[in-house]
mmCIF file of C-alpha atoms and ligand atoms in Angstrom:
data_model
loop_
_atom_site.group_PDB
_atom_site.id
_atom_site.type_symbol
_atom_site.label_atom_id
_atom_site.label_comp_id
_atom_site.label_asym_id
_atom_site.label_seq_id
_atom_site.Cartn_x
_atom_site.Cartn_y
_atom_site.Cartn_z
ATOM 1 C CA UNK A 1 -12.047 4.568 7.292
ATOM 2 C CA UNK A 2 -9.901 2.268 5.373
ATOM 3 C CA UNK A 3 -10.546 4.401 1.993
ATOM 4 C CA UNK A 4 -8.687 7.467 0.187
ATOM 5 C CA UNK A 5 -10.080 9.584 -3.103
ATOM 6 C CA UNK A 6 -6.462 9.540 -5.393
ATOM 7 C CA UNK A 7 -6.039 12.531 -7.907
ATOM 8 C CA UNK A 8 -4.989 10.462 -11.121
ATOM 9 C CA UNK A 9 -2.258 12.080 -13.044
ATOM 10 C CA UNK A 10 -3.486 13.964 -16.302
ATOM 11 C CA UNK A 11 -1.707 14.650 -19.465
ATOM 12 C CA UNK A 12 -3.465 17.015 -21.709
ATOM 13 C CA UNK A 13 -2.793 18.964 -24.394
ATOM 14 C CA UNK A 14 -5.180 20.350 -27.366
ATOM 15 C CA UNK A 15 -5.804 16.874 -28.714
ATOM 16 C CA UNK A 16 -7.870 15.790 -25.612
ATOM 17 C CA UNK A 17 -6.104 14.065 -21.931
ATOM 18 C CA UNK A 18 -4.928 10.989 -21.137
ATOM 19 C CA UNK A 19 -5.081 9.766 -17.369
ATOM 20 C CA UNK A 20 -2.789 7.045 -16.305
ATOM 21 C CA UNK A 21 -2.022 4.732 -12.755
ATOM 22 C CA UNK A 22 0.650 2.284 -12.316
ATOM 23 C CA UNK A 23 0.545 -0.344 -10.023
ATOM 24 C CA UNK A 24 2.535 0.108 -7.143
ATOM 25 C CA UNK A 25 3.471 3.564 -8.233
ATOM 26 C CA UNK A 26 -0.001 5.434 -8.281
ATOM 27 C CA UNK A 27 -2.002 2.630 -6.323
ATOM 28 C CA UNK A 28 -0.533 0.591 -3.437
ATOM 29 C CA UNK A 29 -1.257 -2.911 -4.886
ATOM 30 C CA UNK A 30 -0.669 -4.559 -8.405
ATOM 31 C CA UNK A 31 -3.626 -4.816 -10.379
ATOM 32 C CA UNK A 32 -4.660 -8.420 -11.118
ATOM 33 C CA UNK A 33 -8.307 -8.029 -12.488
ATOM 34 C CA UNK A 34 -10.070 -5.234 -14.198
ATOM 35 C CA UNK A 35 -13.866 -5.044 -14.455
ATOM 36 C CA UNK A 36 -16.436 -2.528 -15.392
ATOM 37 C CA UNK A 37 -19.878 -1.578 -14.432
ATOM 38 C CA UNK A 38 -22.389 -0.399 -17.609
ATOM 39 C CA UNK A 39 -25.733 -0.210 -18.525
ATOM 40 C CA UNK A 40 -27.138 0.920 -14.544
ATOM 41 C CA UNK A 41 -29.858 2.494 -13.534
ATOM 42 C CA UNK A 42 -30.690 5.063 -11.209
ATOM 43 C CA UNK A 43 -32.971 2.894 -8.763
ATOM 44 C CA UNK A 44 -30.827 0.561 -8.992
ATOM 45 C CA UNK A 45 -28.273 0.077 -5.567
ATOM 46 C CA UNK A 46 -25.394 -2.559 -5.991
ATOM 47 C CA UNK A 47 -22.644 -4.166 -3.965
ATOM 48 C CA UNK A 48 -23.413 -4.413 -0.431
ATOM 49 C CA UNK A 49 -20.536 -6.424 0.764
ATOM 50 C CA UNK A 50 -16.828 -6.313 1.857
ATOM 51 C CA UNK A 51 -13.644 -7.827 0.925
ATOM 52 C CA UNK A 52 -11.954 -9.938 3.451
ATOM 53 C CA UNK A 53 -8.670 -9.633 1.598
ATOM 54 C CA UNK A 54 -9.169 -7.280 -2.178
ATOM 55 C CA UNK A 55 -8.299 -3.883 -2.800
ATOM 56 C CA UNK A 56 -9.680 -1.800 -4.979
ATOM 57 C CA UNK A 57 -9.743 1.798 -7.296
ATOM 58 C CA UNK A 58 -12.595 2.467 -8.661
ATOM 59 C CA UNK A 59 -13.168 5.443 -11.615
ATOM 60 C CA UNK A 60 -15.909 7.127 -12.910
ATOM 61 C CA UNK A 61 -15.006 6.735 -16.257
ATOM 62 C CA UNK A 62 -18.706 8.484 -17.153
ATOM 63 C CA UNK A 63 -21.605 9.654 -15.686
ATOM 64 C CA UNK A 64 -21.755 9.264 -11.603
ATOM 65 C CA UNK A 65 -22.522 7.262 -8.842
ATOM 66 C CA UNK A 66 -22.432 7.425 -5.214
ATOM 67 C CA UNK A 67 -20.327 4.936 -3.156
ATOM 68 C CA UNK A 68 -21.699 4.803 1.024
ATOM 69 C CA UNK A 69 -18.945 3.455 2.676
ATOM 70 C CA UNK A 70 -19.128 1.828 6.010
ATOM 71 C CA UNK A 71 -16.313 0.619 8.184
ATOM 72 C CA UNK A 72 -18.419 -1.040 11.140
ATOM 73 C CA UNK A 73 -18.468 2.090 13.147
ATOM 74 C CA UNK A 74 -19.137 5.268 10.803
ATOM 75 C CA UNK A 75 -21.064 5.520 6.895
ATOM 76 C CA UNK A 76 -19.588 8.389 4.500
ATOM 77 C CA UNK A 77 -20.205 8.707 0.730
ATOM 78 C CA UNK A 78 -18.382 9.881 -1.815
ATOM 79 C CA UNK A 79 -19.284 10.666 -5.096
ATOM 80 C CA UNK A 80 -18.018 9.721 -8.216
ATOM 81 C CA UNK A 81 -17.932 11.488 -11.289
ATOM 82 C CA UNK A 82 -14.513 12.461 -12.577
ATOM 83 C CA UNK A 83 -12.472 10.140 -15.086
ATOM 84 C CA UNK A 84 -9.344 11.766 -13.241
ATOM 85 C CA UNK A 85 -10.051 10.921 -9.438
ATOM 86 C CA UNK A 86 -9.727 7.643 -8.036
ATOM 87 C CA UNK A 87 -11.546 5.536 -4.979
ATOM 88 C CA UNK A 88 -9.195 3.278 -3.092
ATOM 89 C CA UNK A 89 -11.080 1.195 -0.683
ATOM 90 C CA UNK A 90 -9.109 -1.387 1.376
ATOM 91 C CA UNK A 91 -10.071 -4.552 3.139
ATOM 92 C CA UNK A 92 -12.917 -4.726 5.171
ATOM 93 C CA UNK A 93 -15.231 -1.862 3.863
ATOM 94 C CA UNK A 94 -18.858 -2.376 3.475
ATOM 95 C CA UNK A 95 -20.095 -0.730 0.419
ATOM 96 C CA UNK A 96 -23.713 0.157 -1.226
ATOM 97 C CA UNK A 97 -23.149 1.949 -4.822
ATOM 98 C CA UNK A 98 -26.326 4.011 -5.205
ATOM 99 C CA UNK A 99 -28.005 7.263 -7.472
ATOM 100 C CA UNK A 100 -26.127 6.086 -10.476
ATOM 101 C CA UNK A 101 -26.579 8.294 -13.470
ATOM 102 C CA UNK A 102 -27.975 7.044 -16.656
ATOM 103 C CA UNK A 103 -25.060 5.757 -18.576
ATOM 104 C CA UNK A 104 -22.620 5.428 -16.111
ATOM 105 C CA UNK A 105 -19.641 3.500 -16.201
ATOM 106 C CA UNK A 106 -17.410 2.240 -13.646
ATOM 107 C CA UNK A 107 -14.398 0.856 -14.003
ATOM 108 C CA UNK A 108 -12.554 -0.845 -11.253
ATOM 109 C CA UNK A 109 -9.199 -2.413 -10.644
ATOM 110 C CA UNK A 110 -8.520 -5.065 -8.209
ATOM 111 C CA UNK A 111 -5.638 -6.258 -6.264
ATOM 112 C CA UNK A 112 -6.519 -10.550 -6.801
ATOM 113 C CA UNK A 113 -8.534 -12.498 -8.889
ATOM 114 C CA UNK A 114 -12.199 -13.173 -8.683
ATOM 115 C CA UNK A 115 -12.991 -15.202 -5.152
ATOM 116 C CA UNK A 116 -16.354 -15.315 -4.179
ATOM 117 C CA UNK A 117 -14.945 -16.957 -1.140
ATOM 118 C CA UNK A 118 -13.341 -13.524 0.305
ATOM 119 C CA UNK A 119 -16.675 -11.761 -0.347
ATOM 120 C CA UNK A 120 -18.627 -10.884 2.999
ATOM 121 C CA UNK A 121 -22.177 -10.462 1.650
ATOM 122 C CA UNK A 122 -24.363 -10.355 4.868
ATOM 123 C CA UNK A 123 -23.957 -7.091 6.915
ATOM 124 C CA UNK A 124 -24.439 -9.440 10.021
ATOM 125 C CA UNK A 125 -21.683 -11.358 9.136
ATOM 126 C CA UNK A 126 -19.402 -8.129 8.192
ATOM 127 C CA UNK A 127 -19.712 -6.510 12.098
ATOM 128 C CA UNK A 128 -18.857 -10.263 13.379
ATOM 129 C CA UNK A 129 -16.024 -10.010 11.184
ATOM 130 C CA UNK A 130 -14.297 -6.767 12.581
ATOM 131 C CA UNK A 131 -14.439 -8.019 16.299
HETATM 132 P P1 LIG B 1 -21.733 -8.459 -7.877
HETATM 133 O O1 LIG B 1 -20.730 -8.766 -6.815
HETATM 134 O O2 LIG B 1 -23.168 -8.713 -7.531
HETATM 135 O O3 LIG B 1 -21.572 -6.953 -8.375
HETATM 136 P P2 LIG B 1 -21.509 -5.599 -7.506
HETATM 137 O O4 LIG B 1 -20.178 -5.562 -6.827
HETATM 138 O O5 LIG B 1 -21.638 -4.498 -8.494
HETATM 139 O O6 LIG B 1 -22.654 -5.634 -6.535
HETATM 140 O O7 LIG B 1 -21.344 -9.274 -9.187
HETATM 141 C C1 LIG B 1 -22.288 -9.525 -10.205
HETATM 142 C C2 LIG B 1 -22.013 -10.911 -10.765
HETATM 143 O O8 LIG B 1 -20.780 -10.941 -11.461
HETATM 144 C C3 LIG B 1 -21.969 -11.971 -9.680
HETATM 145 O O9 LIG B 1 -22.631 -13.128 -10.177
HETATM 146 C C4 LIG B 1 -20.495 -12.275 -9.537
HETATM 147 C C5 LIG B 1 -19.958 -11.969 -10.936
HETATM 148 N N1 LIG B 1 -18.564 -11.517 -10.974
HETATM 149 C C6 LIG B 1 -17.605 -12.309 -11.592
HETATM 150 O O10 LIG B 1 -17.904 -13.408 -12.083
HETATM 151 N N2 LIG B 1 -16.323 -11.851 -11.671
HETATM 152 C C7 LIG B 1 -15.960 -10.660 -11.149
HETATM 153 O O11 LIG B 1 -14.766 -10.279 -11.240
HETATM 154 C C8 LIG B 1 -16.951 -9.842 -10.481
HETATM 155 C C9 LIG B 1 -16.590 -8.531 -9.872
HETATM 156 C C10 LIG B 1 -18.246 -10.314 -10.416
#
């Protein structure tokens, strides 16, 4: 499974914490896009697709949400809900992001600009893919 949950480094002290990743340091790619997710809603699912060629960390900022994650051959979810742990998912993962809490928000940092064109959105087309 071609994903890993990162610990994000914490500095705290008795004004509040401060969580930080650096590209390349922290997270194997460099960050060339930044996006965020807002305003969901519980029945509502999102994604279903892969990346043909994006990586990805995703964080919880608030609230929570459940990724499924599928390589092809096995599903696991994880869920999200610390602003302090990360979700790398590599190349070729199909993934549904489901039972979203009421304001959460995602925030997600990607290794290339926007492309529909590496986007496999048809699970079909995803299996053919990995053969
Ligand atoms: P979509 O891929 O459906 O979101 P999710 O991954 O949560 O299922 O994206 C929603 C819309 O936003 C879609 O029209 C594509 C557009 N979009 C951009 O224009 N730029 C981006 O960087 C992203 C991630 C999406």
């Amino acid at each position: 499974m071609n994903y890993k949950l990162i610990n994000i480094k914490v500095h705290g002290d008795e004004r509040g914490k401060l969580a930080v990743l650096e590209s390349l340091k922290d997270i194997p790619f460099e960050i060339k896009r930044v996006y965020w997710i807002f305003d969901t809603l519980p029945e509502q699912e999102r994604g279903f697709h892969s990346h043909k060629d994006m990586e990805q960390i995703v964080v919880a900022m608030d609230g929570a949400c459940d990724f499924v994650l599928d390589d092809g051959e096995r599903t696991e979810t994880v869920t999200l809900n610390r602003p302090d742990k990360g979700l790398y998912i590599g190349k070729n993962m199909w993934r549904v992001m489901k039972n979203f809490s009421y304001g959460c928000k995602l925030m997600v940092l990607a290794s290339d600009y926007y492309n529909e064109k590496e986007y496999i959105r048809n699970y079909g087309e995803f299996k053919k893919s990995l053969k």
